[in-house]
Coordinates of C-alpha atoms in Angstrom, one line a residue:
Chain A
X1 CA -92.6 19.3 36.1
X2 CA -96.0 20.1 34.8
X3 CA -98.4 22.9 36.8
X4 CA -101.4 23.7 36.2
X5 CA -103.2 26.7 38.6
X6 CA -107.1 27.4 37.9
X7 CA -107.4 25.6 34.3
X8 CA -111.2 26.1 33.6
X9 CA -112.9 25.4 30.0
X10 CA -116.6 25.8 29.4
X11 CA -118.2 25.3 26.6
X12 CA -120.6 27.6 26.3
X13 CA -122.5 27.9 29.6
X14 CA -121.2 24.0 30.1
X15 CA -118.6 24.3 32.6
X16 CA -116.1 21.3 31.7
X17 CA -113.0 21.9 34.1
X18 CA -113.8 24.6 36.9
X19 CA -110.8 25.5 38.0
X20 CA -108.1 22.4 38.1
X21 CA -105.1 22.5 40.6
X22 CA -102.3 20.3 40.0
X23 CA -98.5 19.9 39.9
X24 CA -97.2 16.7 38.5
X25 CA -93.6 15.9 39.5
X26 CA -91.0 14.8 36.5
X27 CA -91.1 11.1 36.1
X28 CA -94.6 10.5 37.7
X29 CA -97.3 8.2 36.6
X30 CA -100.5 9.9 37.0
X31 CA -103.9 7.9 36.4
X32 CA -107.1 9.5 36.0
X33 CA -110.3 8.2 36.5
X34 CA -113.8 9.4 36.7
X35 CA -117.5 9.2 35.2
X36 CA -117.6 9.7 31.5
X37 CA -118.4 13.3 30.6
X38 CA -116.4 14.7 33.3
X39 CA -113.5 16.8 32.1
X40 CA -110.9 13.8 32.1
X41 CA -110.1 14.0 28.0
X42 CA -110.9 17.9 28.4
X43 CA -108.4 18.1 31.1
X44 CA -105.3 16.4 28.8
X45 CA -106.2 18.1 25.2
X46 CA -106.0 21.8 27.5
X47 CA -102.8 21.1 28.5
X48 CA -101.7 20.1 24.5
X49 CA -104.2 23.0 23.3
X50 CA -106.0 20.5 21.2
X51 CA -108.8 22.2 23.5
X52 CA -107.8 26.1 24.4
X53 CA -108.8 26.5 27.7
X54 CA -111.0 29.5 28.6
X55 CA -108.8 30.3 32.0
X56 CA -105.9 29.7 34.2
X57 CA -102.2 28.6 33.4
X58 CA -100.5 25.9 32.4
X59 CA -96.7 24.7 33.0
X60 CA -94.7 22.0 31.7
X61 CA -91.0 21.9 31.9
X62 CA -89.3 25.8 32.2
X63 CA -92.7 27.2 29.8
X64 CA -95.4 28.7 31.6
X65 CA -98.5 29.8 28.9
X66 CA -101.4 32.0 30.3
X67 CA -105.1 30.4 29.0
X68 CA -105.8 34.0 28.4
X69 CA -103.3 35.5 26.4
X70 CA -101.8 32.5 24.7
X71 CA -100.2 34.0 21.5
X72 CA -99.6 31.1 18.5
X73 CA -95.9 31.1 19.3
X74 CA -96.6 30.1 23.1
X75 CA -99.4 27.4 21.7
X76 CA -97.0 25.6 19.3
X77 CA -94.3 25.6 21.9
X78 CA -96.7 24.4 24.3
X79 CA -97.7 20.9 22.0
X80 CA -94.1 20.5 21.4
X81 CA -93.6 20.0 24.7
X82 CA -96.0 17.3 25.5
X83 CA -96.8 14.3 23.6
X84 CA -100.3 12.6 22.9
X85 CA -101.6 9.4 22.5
X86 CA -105.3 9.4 21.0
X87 CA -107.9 7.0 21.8
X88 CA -108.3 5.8 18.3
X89 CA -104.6 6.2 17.6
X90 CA -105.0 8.7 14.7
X91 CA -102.1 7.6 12.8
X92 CA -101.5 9.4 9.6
X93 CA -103.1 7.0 7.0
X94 CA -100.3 8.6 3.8
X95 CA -97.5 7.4 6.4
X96 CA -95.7 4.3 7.1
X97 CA -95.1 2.8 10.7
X98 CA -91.7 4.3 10.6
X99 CA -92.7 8.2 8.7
X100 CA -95.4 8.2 11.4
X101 CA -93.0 8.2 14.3
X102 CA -89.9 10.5 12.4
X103 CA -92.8 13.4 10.9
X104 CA -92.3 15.1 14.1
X105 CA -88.3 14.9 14.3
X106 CA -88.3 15.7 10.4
X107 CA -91.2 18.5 10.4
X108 CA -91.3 20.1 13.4
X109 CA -87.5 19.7 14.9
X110 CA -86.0 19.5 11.1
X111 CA -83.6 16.7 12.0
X112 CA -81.4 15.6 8.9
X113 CA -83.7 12.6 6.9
X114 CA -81.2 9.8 8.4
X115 CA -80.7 10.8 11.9
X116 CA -84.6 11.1 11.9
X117 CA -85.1 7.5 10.2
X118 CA -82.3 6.2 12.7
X119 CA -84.3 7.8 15.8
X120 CA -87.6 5.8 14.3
X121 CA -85.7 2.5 14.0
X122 CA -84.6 2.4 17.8
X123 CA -88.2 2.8 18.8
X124 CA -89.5 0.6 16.4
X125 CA -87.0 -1.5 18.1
X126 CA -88.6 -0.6 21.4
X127 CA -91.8 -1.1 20.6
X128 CA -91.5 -4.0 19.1
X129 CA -92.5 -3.0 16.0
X130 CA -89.3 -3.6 13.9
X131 CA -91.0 -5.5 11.2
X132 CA -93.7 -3.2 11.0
X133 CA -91.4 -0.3 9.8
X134 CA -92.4 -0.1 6.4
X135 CA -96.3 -1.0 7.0
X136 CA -99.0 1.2 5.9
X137 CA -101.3 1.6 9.5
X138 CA -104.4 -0.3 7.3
X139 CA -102.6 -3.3 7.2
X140 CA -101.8 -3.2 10.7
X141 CA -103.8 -4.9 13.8
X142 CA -105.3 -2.0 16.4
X143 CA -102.5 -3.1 19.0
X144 CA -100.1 -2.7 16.3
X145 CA -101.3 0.6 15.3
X146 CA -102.0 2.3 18.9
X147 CA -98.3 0.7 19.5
X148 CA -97.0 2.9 16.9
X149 CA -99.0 5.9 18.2
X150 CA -97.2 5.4 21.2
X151 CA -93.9 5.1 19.5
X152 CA -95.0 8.7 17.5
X153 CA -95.3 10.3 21.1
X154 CA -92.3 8.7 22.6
X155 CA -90.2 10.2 19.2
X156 CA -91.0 14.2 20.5
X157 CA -89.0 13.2 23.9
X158 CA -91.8 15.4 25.0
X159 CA -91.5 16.5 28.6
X160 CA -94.9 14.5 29.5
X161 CA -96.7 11.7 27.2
X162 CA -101.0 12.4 27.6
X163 CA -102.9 9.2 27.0
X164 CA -106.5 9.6 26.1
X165 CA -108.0 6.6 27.2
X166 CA -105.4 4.4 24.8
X167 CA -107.0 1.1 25.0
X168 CA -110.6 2.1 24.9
X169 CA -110.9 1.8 21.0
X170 CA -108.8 -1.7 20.8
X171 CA -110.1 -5.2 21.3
X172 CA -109.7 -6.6 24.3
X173 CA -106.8 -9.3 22.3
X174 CA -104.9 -6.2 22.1
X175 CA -105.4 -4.5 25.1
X176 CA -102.3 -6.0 26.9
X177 CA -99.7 -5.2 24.4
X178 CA -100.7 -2.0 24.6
X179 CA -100.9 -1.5 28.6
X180 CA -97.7 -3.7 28.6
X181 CA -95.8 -0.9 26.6
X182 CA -97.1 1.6 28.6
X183 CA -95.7 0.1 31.6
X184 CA -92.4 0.0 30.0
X185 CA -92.2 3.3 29.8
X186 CA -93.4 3.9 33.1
X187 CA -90.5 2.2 34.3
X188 CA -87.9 4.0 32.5
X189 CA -89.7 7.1 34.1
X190 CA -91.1 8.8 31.7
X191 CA -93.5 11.4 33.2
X192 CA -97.3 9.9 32.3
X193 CA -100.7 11.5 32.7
X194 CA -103.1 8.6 31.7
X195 CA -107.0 8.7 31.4
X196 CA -108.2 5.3 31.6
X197 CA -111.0 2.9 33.1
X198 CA -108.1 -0.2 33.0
X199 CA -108.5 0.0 37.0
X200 CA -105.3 -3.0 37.4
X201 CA -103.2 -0.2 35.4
X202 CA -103.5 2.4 37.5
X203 CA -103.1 0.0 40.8
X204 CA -99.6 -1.4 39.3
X205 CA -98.4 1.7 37.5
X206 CA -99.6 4.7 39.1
X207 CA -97.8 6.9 41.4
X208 CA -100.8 8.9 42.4
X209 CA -104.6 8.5 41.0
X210 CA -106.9 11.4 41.0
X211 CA -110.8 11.1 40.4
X212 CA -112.4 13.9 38.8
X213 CA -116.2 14.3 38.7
X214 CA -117.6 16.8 37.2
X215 CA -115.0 19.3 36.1
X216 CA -113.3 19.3 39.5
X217 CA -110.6 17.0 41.2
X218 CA -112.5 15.3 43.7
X219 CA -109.7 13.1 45.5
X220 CA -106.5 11.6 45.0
X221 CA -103.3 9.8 46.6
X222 CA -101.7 6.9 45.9
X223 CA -103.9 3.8 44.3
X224 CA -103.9 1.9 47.5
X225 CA -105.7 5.0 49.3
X226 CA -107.8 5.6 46.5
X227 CA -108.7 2.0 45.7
X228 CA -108.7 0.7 49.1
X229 CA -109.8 3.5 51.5
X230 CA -111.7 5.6 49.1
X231 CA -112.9 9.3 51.4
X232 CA -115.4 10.8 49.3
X233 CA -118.5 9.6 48.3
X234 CA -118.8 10.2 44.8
X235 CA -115.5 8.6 44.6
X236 CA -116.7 5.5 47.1
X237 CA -119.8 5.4 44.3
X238 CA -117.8 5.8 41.0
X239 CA -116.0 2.8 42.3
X240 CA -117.8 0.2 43.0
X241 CA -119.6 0.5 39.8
X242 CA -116.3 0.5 37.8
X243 CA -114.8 -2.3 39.7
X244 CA -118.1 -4.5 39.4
X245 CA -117.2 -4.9 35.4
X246 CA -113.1 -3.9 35.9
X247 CA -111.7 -6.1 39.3
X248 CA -107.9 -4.3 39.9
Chain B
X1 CA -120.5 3.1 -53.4
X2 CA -118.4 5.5 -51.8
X3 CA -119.5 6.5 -48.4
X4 CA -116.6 7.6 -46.6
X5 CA -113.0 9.4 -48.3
X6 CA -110.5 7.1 -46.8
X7 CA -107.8 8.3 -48.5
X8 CA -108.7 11.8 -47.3
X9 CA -108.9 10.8 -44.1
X10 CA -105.2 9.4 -43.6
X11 CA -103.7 12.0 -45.7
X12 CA -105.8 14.7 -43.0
X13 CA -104.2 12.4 -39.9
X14 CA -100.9 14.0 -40.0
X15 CA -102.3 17.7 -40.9
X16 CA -104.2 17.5 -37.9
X17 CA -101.6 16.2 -35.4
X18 CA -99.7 19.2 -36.0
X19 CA -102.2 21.0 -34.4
X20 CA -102.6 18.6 -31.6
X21 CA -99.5 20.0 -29.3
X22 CA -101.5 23.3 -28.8
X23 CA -104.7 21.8 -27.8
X24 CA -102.6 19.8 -25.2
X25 CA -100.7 23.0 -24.5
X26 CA -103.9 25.3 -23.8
X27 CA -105.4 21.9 -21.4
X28 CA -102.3 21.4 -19.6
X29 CA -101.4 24.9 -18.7
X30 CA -105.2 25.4 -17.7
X31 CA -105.0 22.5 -16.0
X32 CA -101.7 23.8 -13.6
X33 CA -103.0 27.1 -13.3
X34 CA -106.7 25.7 -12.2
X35 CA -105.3 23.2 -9.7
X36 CA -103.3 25.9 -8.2
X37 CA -106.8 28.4 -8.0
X38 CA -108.5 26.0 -6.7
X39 CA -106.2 24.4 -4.1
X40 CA -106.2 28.1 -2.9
X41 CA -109.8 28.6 -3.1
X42 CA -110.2 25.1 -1.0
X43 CA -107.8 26.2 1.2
X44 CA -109.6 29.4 2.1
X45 CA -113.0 27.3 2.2
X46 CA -112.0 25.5 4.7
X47 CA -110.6 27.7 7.0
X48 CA -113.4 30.1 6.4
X49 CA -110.6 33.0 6.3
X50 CA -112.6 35.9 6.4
X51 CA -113.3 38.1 3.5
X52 CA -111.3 35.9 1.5
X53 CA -114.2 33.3 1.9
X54 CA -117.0 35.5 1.0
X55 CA -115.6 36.7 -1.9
X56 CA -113.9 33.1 -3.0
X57 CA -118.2 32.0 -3.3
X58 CA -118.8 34.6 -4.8
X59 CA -116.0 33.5 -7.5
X60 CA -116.9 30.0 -7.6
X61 CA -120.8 30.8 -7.9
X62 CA -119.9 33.1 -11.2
X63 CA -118.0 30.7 -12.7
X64 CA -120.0 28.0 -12.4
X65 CA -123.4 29.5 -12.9
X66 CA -122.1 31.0 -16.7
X67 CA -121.6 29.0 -19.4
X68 CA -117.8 28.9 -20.5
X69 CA -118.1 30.3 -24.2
X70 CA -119.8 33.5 -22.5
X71 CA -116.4 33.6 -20.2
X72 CA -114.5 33.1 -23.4
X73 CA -116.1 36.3 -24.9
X74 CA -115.7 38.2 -21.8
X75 CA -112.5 38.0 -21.6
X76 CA -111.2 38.5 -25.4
X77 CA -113.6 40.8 -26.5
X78 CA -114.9 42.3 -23.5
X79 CA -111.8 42.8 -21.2
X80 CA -110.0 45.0 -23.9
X81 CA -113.3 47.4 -24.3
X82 CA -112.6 47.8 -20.4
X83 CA -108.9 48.0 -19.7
X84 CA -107.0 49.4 -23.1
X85 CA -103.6 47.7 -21.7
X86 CA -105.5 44.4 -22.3
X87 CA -106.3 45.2 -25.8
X88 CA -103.0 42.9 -26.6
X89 CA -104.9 39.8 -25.4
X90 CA -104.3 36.6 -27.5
X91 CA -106.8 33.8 -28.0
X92 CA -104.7 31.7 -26.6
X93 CA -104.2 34.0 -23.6
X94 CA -107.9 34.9 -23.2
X95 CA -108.6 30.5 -23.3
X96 CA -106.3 29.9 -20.8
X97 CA -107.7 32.1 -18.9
X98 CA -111.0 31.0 -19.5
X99 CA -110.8 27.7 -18.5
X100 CA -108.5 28.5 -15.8
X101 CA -111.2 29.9 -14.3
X102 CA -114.7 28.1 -15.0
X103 CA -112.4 24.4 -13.9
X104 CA -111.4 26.1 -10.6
X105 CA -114.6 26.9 -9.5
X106 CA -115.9 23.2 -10.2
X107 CA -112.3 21.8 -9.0
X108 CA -112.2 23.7 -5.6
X109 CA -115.2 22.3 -4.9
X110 CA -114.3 18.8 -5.0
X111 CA -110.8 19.6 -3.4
X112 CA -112.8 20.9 -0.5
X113 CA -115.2 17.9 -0.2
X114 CA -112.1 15.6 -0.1
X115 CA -110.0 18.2 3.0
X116 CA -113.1 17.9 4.7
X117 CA -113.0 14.3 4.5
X118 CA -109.6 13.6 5.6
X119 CA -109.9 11.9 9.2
X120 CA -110.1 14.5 11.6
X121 CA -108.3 13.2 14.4
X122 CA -105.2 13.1 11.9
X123 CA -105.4 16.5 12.2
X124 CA -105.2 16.7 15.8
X125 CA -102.4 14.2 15.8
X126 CA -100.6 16.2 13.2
X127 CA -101.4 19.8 15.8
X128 CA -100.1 17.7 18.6
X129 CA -97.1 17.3 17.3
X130 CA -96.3 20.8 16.8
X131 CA -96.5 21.0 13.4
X132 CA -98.0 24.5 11.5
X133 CA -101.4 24.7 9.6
X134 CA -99.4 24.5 6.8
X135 CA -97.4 21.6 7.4
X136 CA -100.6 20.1 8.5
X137 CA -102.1 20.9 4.9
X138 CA -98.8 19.6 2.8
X139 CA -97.6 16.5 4.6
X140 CA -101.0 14.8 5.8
X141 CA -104.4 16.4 4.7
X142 CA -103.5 17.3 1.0
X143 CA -101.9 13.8 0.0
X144 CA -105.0 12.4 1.1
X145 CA -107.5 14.4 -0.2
X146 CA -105.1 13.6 -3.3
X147 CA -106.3 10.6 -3.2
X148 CA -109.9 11.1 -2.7
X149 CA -110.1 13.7 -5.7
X150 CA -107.9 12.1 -8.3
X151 CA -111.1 10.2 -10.1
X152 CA -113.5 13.7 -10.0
X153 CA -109.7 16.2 -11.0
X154 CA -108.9 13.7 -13.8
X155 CA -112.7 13.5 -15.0
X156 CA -112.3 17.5 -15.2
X157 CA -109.3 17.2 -16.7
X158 CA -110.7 15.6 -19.5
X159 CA -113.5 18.0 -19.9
X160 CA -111.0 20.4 -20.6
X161 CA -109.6 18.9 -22.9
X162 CA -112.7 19.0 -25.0
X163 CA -113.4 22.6 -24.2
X164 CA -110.5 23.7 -25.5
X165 CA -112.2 23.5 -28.7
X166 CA -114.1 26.4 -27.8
X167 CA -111.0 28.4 -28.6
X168 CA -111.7 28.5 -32.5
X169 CA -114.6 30.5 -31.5
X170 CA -111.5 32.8 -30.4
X171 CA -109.8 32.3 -34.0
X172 CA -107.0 29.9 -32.0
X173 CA -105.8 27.6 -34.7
X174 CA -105.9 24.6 -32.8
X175 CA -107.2 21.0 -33.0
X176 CA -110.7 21.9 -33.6
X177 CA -110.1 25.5 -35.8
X178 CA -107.8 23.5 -37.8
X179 CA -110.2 20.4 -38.7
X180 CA -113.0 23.6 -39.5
X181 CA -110.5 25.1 -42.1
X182 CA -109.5 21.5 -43.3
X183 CA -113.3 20.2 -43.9
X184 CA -114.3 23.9 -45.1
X185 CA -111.7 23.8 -47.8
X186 CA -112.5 19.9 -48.7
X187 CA -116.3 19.8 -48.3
X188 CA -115.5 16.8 -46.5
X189 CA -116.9 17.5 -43.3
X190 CA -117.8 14.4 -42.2
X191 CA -114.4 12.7 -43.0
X192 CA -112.8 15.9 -40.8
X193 CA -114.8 15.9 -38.0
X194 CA -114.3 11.9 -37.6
X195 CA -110.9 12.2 -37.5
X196 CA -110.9 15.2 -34.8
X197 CA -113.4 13.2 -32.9
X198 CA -110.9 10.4 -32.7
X199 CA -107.7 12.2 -32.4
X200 CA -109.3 13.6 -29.1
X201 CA -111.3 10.2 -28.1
X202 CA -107.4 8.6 -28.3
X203 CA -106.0 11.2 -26.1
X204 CA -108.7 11.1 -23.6
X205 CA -108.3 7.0 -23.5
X206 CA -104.3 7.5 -22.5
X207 CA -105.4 9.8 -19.7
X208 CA -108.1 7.4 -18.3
X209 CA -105.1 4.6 -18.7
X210 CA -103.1 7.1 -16.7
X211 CA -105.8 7.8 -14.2
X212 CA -106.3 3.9 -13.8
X213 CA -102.2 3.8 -12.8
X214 CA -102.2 6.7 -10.4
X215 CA -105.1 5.7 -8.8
X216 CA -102.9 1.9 -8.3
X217 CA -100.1 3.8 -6.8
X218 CA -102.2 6.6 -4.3
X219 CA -104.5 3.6 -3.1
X220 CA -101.1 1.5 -2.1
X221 CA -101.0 2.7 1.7
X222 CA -104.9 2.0 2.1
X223 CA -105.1 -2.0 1.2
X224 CA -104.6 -4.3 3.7

């Protein structure tokens, strides 16, 4: 289960997030949408501490970390926790398909070499990668690559995988491979928070979409409320214009 | 007509080579020590650790803005009119020190210019993960920036390989000392000097050959 109570970050006088409210329930697929510029990336890289949040707390599994008074212990804990999935994959260049998705297990969890390696071949399996396992990420398609990203996040059997906007960077021949992995692993259950503008995803996957605009959760239910019997305005507004260019 | 002592020259080829193991001995020991320095020194650039920082530019700017061969002097005859425990300084000691020092200034530099290139969303990836600044630095930043500084760390590798001749101004019987007691017992100092100049132009040719290799073998995980 993932909580978070009052999350705020400003950037200087820029308020970013003002003060987010939300629990996430283990095995839920949350989609977020929302105008660019609005918190939605902030909100994911606060709860990894790729951002640290100026206030409020965050929860995920049994570890609760105050923004305040976060100590380096807490933070690390914290990212090994949750998983992330970057929007232009950011796969570690030195590192083959299969190093990139057993650094964590070796480095961080200190798994023996082999168990680590074995780990990396069953989701290399998953992912449909197994011929990629030796493959430097500069030989390999964007798909390929943000697959393996993927793959990397799935190896920390983190309690919740954040996906920032994973099929923004890729051509659009990749896109499906990509979304159809995702959905995969929505259907084994693994607890999602995905920031996208691929509206059919979030109709057919999610569990519950939220819009944020501008730092604050504006609305959110299931994707046939949101989609179909939008409340607010800004939400009624943001809408239209994304579906114009992005039918679900 | 006879224009150049052949003869001479052979017979001074193996006189010489015995020298040669300490003029590699003083560059690869400065060589170590330096990339060690200046890893450091790049590390605390980078992170801008405080104090540490300001007084790490204040090194580098020193060392760089002085010639070497004042450095040199410092250190042997300088250092002992200071500190009378250091009054049992070598040459040798005093070079290696010397160019320790003047090649980490320039090397840190470069080091730094190739962290700060590494991808920076690598670095998040690697944070996300869990892993420590310092795992960070060893597994993913550092074997890239590898990459990125071999051509500049090899060029100043071979600088100081030529600057260890500077030592005979220290009395350190090496390469260069040697050929200047050679050619000022001979008169033949155009025959001497020749066959120094090519002793080191041989050795600095392997190393490029060697540079050529690594740079093969680091560039393997970035061509398609």
């Amino acid at each position: 289960m993932i909580k978070l109570q009052s999350l705020s970050k400003h950037f200087g006088k820029a308020v970013v997030l003002d003060g987010i409210d939300l629990t996430i329930e283990k095995g839920e697929i949350v989609v977020i949408i929302g105008p660019s510029g609005t918190g939605k990336s902030t909100l994911l890289r606060c709860i990894n501490f790729l951002e640290q949040p100026t206030a409020g707390t965050i929860t995920v599994g049994d570890l609760t970390v105050d923004a305040d008074s976060a100590s380096r212990a807490e933070v690390l804990a914290m990212r090994r926790q949750t998983a992330f999935v970057f929007q232009n994959y950011a796969l570690f260049a030195n590192k083959t398909a299969r190093q990139n998705i057993a650094e964590r297990l070796l480095v961080v969890d200190r798994w023996p070499k082999e168990k680590a390696y074995q780990r990396a071949r069953e989701i290399l399996e998953q992912i449909g990668l197994a011929d990629k396992a030796d493959a430097y990420p500069a030989s390999m398609s964007g798909g390929q690559q943000q697959r393996v990203g993927i793959g990397r996040a799935m190896a920390a059997g983190a309690e919740v995988i954040l996906f920032d906007e994973p099929t923004s960077s890729l051509d659009p021949e990749w896109v499906e491979e990509v979304l159809g992995l995702m959905k995969q692993l929505a259907s084994e259950r693994q607890t999602m928070m995905v920031v996208t503008h691929e509206m059919s995803f979030a109709r057919d996957v999610a569990d519950r979409v939220i819009f944020i605009d501008g730092g604050r959760i504006v609305e959110q239910g299931p994707p046939s409320e949101i989609f179909f019997h939008p409340q607010d305005p800004r939400t009624k507004d943001f809408l239209k214009k994304i579906l114009a260019t992005n039918p679900v | 007509m006879d224009v150049l002592n052949v003869d001479y020259m052979l017979g001074l080829v193996p006189v010489l080579l015995r020298y040669l193991p300490l003029t590699l001995q003083l560059a690869t020991v400065g060589m170590v020590l330096a990339l060690i320095l200046a890893c450091l020194f790049a590390v605390v650039r980078v992170l801008a650790i405080p104090v540490l920082n300001q007084l790490t530019i204040v090194f580098i700017s020193f060392f760089r803005g002085t010639p070497l061969l004042v450095q040199l002097f410092l250190f042997y005859y300088g250092l002992p009119q200071l500190v009378s425990a250091l009054t049992v300084i070598d040459g040798i000691t005093a070079t290696i020190m010397g160019l320790t020092m003047h090649f980490s200034a320039y090397m840190a530099e470069s080091i730094r210019a190739a962290i700060v290139g590494v991808d920076r969303s690598q670095t998040e990836a690697a944070l996300s993960i869990g892993m420590t600044n310092g795992q960070l630095m060893r597994r993913i930043v550092l074997p890239q920036a590898t990459r990125v500084a071999l051509p500049t760390l090899m060029n100043y590798f071979i600088d100081m390989i030529k600057a260890t001749s500077l030592a005979f101004t220290l009395g350190v019987t090496e390469l260069m000392g040697a050929t200047q007691k050679e050619a000022s017992g001979s008169f033949l100092y155009f025959e001497a000097f020749i066959v120094a100049a090519i002793m080191y132009w041989i050795v600095v040719e392997l190393l490029s050959k060697l540079q050529h290799y690594l740079e093969i073998r680091l560039n393997k995980a970035y061509s398609r």
